[in-house]
Coordinates of C-alpha atoms and ligand atoms in Angstrom, one line a residue:
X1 CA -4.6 -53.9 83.3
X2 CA -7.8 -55.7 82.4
X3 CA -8.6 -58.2 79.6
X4 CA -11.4 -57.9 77.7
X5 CA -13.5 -59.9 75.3
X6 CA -13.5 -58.5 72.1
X7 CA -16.8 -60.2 70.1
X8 CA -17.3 -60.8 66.5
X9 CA -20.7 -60.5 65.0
X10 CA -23.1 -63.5 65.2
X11 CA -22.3 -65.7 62.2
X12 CA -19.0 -64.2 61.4
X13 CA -17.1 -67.3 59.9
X14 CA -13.9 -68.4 60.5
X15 CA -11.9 -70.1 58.1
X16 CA -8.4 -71.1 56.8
X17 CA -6.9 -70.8 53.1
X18 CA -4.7 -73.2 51.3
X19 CA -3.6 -73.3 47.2
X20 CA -3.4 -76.6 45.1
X21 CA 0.0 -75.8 43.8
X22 CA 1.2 -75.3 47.0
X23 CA 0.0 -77.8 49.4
X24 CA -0.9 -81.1 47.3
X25 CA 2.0 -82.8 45.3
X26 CA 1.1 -85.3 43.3
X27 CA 2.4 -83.4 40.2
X28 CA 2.4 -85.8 38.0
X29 CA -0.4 -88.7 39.1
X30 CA -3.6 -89.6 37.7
X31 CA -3.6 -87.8 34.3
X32 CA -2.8 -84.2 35.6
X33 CA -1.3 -81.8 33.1
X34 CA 1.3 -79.5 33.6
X35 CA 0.6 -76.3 35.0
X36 CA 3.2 -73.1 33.9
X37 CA 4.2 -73.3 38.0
X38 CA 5.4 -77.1 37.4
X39 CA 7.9 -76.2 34.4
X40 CA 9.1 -73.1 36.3
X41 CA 10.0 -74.7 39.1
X42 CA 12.0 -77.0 37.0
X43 CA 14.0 -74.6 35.4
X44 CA 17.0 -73.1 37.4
X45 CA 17.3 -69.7 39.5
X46 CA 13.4 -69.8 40.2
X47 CA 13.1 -70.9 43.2
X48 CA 15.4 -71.0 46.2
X49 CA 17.8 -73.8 47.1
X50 CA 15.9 -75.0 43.5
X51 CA 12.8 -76.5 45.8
X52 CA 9.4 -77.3 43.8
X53 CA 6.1 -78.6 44.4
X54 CA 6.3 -81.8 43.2
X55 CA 5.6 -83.1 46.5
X56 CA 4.8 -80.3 48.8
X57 CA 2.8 -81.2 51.6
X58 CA 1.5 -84.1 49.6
X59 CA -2.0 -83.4 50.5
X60 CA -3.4 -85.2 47.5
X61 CA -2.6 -88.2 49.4
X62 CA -3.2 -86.9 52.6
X63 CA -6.0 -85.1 52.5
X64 CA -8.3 -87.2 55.1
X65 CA -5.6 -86.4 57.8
X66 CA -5.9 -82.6 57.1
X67 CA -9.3 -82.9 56.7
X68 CA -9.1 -84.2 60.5
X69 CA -7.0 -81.2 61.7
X70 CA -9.5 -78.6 60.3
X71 CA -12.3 -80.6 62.2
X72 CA -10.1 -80.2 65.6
X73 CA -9.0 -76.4 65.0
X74 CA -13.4 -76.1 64.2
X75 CA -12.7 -74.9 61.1
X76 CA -16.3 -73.0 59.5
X77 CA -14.9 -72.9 56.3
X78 CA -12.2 -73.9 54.2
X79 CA -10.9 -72.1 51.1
X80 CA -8.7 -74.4 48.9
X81 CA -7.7 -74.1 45.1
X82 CA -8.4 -76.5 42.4
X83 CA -5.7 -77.4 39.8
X84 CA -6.9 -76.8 36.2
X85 CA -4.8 -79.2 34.7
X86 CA -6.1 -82.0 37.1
X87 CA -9.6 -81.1 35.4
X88 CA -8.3 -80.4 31.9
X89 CA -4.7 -81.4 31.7
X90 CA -4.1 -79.3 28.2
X91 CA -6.9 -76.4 29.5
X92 CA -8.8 -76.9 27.2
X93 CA -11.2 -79.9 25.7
X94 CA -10.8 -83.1 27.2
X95 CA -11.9 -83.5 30.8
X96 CA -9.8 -85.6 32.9
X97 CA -12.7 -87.5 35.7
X98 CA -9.9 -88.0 37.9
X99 CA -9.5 -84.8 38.7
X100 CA -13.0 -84.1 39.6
X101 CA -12.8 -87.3 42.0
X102 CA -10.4 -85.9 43.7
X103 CA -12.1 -82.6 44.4
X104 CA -15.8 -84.4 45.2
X105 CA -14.5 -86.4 48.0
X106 CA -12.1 -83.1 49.0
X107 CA -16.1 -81.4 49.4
X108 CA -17.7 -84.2 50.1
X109 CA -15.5 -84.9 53.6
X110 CA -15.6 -80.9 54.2
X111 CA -19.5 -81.2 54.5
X112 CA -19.4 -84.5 56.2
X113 CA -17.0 -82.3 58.7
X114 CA -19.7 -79.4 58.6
X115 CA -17.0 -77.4 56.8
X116 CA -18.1 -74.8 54.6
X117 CA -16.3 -75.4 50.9
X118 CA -15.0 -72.3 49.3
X119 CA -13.5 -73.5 46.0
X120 CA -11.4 -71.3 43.9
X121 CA -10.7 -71.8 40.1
X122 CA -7.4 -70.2 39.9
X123 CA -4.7 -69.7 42.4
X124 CA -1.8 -69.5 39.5
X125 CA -1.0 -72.6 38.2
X126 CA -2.5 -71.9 34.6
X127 CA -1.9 -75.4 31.9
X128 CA 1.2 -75.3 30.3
X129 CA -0.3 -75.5 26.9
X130 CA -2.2 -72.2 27.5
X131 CA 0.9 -70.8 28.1
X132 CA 2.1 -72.0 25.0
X133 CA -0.7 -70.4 23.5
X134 CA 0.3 -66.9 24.6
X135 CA -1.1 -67.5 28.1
X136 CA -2.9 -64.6 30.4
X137 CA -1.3 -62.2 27.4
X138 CA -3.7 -63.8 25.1
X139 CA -7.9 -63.1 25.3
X140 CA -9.0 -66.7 24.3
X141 CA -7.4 -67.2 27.4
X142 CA -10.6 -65.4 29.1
X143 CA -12.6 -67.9 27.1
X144 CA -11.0 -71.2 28.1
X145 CA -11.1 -70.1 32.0
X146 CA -14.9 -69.8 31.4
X147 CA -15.2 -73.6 30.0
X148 CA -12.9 -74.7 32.7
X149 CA -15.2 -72.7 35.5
X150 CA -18.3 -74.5 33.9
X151 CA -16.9 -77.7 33.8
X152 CA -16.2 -77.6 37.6
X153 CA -19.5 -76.4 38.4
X154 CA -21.1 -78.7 36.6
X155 CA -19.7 -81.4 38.8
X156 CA -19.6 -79.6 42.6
X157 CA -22.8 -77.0 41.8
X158 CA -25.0 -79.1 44.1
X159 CA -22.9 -79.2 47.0
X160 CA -20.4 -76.0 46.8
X161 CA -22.0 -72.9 47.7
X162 CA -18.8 -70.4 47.5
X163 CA -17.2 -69.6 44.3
X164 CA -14.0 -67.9 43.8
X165 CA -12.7 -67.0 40.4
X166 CA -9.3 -65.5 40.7
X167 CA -6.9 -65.6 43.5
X168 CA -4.5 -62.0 43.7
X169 CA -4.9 -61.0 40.1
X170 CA -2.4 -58.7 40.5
X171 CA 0.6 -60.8 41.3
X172 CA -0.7 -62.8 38.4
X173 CA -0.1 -60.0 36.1
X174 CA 3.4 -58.3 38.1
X175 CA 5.2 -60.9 39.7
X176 CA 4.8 -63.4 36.9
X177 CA 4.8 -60.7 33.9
X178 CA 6.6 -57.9 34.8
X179 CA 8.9 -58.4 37.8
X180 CA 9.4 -62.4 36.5
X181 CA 9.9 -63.4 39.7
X182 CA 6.4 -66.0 39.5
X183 CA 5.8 -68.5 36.7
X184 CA 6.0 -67.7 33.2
X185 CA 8.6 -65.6 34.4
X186 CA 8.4 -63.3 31.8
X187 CA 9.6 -59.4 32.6
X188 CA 7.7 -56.8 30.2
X189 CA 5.0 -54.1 31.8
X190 CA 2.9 -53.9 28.3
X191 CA 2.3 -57.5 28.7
X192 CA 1.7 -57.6 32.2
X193 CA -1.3 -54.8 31.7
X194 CA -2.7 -56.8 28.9
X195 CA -2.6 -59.5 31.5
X196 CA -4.3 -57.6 34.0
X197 CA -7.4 -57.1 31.8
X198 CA -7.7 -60.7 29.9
X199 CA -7.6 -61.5 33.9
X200 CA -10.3 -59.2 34.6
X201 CA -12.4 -60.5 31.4
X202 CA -11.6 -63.8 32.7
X203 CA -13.4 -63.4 36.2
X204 CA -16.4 -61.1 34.3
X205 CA -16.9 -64.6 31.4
X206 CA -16.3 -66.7 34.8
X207 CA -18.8 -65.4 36.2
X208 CA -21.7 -65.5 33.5
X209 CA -20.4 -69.1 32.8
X210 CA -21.0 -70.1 36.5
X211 CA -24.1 -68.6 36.6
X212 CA -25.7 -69.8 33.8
X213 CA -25.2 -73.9 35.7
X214 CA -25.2 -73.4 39.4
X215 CA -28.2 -73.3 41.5
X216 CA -29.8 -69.4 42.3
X217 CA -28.2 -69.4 46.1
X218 CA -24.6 -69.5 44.7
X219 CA -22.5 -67.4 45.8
X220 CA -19.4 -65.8 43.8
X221 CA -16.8 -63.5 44.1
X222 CA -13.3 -62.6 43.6
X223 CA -10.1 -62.2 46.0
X224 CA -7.8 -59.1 45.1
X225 CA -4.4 -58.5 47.4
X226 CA -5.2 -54.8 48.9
X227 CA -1.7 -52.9 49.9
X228 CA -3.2 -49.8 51.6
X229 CA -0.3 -47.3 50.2
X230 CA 1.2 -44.4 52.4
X231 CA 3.4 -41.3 51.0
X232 CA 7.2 -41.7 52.4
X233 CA 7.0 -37.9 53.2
X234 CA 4.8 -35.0 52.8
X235 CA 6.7 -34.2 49.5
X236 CA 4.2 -34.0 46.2
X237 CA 6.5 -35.9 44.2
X238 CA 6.4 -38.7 47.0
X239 CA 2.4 -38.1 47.3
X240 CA 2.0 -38.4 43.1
X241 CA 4.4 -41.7 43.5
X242 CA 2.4 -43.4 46.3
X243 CA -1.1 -42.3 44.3
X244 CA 0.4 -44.0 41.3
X245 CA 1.5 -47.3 42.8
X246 CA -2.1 -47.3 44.5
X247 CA -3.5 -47.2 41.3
X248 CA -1.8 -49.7 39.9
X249 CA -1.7 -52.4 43.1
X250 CA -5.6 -51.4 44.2
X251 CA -7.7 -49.0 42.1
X252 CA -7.0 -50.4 38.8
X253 CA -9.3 -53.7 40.0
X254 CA -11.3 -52.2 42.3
X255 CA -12.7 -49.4 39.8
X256 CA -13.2 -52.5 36.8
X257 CA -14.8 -54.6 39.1
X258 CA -17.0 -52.1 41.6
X259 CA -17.7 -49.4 38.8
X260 CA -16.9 -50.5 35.8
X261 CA -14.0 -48.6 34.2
X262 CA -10.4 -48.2 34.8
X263 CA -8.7 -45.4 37.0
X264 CA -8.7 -42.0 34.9
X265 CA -5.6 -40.6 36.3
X266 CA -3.8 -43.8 34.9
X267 CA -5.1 -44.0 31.7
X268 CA -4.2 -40.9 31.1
X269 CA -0.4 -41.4 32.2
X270 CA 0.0 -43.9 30.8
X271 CA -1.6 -44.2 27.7
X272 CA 0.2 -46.8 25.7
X273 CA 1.0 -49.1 28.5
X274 CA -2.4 -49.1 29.3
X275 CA -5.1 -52.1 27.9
X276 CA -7.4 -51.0 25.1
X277 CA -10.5 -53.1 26.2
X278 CA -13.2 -53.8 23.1
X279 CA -16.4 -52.4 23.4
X280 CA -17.9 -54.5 26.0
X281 CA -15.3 -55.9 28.2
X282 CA -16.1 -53.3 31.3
X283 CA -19.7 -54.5 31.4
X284 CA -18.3 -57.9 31.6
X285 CA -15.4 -57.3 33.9
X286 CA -18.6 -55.8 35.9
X287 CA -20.9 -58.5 36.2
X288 CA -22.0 -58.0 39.8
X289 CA -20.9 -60.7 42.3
X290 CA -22.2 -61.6 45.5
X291 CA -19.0 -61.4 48.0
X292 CA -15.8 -59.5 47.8
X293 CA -12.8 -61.5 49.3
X294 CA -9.7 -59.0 50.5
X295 CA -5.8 -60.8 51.2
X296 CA -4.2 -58.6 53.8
X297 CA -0.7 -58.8 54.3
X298 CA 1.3 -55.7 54.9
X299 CA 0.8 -51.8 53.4
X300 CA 3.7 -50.0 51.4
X301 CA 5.2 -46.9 52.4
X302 CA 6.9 -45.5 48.9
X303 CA 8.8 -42.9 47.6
X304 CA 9.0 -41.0 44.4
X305 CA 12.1 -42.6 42.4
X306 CA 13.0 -41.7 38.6
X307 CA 14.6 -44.8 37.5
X308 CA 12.1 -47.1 38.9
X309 CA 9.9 -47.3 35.3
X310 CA 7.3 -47.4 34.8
X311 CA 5.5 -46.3 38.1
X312 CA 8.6 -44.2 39.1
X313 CA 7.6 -45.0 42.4
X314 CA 9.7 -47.1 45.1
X315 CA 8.8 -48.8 48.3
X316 CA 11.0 -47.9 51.6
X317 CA 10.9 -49.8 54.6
X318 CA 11.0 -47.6 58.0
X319 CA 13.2 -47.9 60.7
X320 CA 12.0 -48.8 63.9
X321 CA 8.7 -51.0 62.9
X322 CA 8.2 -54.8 63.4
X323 CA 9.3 -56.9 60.5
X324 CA 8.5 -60.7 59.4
X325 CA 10.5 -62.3 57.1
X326 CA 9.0 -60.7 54.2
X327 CA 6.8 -57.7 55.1
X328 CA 6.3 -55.0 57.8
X329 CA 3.8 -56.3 60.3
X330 CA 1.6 -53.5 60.4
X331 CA -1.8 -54.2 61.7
X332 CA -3.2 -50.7 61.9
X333 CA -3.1 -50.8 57.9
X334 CA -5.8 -53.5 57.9
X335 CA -8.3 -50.8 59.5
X336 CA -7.1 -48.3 57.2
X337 CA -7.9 -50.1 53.9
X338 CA -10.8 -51.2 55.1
X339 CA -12.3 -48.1 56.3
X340 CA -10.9 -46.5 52.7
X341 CA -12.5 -49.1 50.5
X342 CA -16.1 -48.6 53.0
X343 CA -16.1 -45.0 52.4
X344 CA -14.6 -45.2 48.3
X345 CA -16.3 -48.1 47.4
X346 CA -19.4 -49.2 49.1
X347 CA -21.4 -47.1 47.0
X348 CA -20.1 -48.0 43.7
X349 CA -22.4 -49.6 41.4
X350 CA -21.2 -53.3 41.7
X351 CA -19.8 -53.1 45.1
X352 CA -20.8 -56.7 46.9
X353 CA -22.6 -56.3 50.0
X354 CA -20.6 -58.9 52.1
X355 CA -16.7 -58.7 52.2
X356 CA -14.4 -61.4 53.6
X357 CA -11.1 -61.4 54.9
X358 CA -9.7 -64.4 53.1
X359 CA -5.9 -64.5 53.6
X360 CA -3.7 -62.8 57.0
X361 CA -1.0 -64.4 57.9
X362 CA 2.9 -63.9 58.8
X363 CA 6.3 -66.0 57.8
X364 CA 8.3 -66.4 61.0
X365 CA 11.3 -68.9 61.6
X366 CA 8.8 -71.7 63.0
X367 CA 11.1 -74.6 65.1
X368 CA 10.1 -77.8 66.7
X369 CA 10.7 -77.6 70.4
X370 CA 12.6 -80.4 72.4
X371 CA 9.0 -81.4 73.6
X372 CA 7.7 -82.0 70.3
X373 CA 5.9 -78.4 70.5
X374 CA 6.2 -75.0 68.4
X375 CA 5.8 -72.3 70.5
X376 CA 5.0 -69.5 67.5
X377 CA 4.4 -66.9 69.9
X378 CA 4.6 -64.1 67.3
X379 CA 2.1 -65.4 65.2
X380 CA 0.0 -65.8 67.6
X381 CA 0.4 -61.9 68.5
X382 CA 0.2 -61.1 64.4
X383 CA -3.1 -63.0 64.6
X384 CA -4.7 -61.0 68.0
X385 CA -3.6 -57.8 66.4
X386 CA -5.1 -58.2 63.0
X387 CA -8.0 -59.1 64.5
X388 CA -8.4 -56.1 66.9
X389 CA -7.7 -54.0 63.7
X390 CA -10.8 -55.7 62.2
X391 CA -13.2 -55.6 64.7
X392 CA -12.1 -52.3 65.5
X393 CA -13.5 -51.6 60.9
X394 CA -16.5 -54.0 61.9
X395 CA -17.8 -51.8 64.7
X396 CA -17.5 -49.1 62.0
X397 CA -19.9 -50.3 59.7
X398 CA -17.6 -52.5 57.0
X399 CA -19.4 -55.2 56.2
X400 CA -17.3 -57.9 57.0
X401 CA -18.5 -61.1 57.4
X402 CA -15.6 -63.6 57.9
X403 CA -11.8 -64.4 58.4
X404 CA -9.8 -67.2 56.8
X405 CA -6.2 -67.5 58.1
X406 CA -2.9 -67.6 55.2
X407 CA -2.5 -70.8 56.2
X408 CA -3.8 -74.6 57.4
X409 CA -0.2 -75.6 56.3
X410 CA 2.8 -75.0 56.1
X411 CA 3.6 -74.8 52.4
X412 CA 5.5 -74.6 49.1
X413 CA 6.3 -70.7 49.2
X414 CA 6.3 -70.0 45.7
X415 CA 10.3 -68.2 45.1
X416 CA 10.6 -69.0 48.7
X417 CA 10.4 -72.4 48.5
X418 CA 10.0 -74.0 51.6
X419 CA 11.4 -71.6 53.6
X420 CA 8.4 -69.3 54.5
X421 CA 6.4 -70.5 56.8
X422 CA 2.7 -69.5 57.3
X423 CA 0.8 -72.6 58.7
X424 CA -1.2 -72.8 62.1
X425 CA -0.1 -76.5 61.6
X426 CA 4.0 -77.6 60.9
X427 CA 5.0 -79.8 57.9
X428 CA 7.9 -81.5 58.6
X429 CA 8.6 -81.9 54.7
X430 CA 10.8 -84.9 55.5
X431 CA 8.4 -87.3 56.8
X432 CA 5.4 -85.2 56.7
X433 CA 4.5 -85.4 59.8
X434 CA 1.8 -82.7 60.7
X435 CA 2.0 -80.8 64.0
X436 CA -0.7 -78.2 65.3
X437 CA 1.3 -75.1 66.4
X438 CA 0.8 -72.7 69.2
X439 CA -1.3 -70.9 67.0
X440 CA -3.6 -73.3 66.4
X441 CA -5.0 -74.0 69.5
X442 CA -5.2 -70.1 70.1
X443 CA -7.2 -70.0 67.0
X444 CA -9.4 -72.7 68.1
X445 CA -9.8 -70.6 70.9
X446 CA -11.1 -67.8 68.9
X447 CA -13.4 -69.9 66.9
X448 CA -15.1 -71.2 69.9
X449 CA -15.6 -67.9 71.7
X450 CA -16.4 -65.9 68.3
X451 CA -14.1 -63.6 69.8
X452 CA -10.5 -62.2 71.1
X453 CA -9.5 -61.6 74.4
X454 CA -7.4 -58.1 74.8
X455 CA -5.4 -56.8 77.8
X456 CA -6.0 -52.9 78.8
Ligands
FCB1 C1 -0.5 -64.6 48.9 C2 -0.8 -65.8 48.1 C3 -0.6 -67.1 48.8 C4 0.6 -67.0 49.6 C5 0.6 -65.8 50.6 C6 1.7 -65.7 51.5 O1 -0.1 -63.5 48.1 O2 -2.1 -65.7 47.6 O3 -0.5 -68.1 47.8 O4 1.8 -67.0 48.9 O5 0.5 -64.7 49.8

């Protein structure tokens, strides 16, 4: 057995990813708004053991000291979320300058740090008071995203290069309107497909809003959650039900976005369901970006199953494979969607020429040792084999140009609560007390060397 360097491309950037709701607290403080995640989480049943966000890892007050941590791991680049009702507290109209403090010294401390700012409009927590206006379900919605994307830009355009628009559209639209399980909580697959597309217009009227203030060297993009889709068996009806469950968790975005109209196979099947766009809306949804940002977590092995409407399609978990505590760990599917979406898609007409890993990460039952340490051996492991699986598509030809870790910190889980955690630094939610894990220093490691060691 021999170890051997595996090296990433000069320039490759390495990163980490945190959300706003998730991470900073402070739900109620300086003339924030609520968000539809902060009256969910207040409800009963949402969330487990009935945890919220209100304090999370209280980053909003704490935010020099994990500005400090991403300078030790050598953090290139940070991706973090801003929270649209700290910038307009009803999403719409007035502007609240607090908010925007809080984000300028946020990007201000990250360039001090020589950390590359990637700021994100939406990661999920959309104002209340939209909601109450009919929410993603509603178009004007589309229109009230742009304002709040211009508003933001006007204000960090001279010192954030890196523009995201939406994070995951896609659990946007399922988990929070059709399985219920995310914030509104509401359970109805016609509105969750009319979400999809005001979602997609949203990103498309983002886009032309934040070009028409930031500088020419901007660049923008999106983030879509990819779950590269295998058939359960050789059987057509399980090969139909994993094409259709495709189309709906990767095709559906990737044909808007990259070619500018929606999968034929499912508008045909389901015409009815599916989103009647105005004349118009696919140029906009269109609108070509600059970067292509791709959340890796697991794949989905599914089987053809009549009563699971309206996809009639189920997922099965196989015996024998390694398991987290929410998804397969299944490296080998990174290289698979990756080389699919290089031969599928990079010749689509609004394919972006640089792609970016920019979430990876696995929940395992993280403990503090009796030395004070946490010895997250299997992370570590989830990390390396990932990243073999990527260099592995990079030698191939995908154009892949950086990493960002799921996450700095551990964090507010969404349904989970606290329970999942994902950070390459420990929260200890009592006293907050932050602790670099195993992980971290073997990620510093890789940062350093611009590359992964493997044994042979
Ligand atoms: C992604 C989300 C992120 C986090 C991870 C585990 O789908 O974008 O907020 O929940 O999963």
């Amino acid at each position: 057995m021999a170890t051997r360097l595996l090296r990433f491309p000069q320039g490759f950037l390495w990163g980490a990813t945190t959300s706003a709701y998730q991470i900073e607290g402070a739900w109620n403080e300086d003339g924030k708004g609520l968000s539809i995640w902060d009256v969910f989480v207040h409800q009963p049943g949402h969330v487990e053991r009935g945890e919220t966000g209100d304090v999370a890892a209280d980053h909003y007050h704490r935010w020099p000291e994990d500005l400090a941590l991403m300078s030790a791991l050598g953090l290139q680049a940070y991706c973090f979320s801003v929270a649209w009702t700290r910038i307009q507290p009803e999403g719409y109209g007035r502007v609240n300058p607090a908010g925007l403090d809080f984000y300028e010294r946020l990007v201000d401390g990250l360039l001090e740090r020589n950390i590359q700012p990637w700021l994100m409009l939406y990661h999920w927590d959309l104002p209340q008071s939209l909601q109450e206006h009919g929410g993603w379900a509603s178009r004007d919605t589309a229109l009230r995203f742009a304002d709040y994307a211009q508003i933001v830009a006007h204000r960090l355009g001279d010192r954030v290069t890196y523009w995201v628009t939406h994070n995951e559209p896609a659990v946007v639209a399922y988990a929070g309107h059709f399985s219920g399980e995310h914030a509104p909580g509401i359970r109805n697959p016609f509105i969750a497909l009319r979400v999809v597309h005001h979602l997609l217009l949203a990103h498309g009227y983002g886009l032309q809003a934040l070009r028409a203030v930031l500088p020419n060297g901007a660049r923008l993009g999106i983030i879509l959650n990819l779950i590269p889709t295998y058939p359960a068996s050789e059987t057509p009806q399980d090969q139909q039900a994993a094409q259709r469950f495709d189309g709906f968790q990767n095709r559906l975005f990737l044909d808007a976005l990259l070619r500018g109209h929606y999968p034929e196979d499912l508008s045909h099947q389901f015409v009815g369901l599916f989103p009647e766009p105005q004349a118009g809306d696919l140029e906009i949804i269109s609108e070509p970006m600059d970067f292509l940002g791709i959340n890796y977590y697991s794949r989905a092995v599914v089987r053809y199953a009549p009563q699971a409407l309206p996809l009639q399609a189920e997922q099965v978990y196989p015996a024998g494979n390694e398991y987290s505590q929410m998804w397969e760990i299944y490296p080998q599917g990174l290289y698979d969607l990756l080389t699919r979406l290089y031969i599928e898609y990079r010749d689509t007409p609004f394919c972006p020429l640089d792609w970016y890993i920019t979430e990876n990460g696995v929940p395992v039952p993280d403990g503090v040792d009796f030395d004070g340490r946490v010895r997250d051996e299997r992370r570590i492991r989830y990390i390396r084999r990932h990243l073999r699986a990527l260099h592995q598509a990079i030698q191939e030809g995908v154009p892949l140009r950086g990493y960002f870790y799921w996450s700095l910190l551990d964090n507010f889980e969404w349904a989970y609560g606290y329970r999942m955690r994902f950070g390459l630094v420990y929260v200890d939610f009592e006293t907050q007390e932050r602790i670099p894990k195993d992980s971290a220093r073997f990620y510093a490691e890789v940062i350093r060397k611009n590359a992964i060691e493997v044994v042979e």
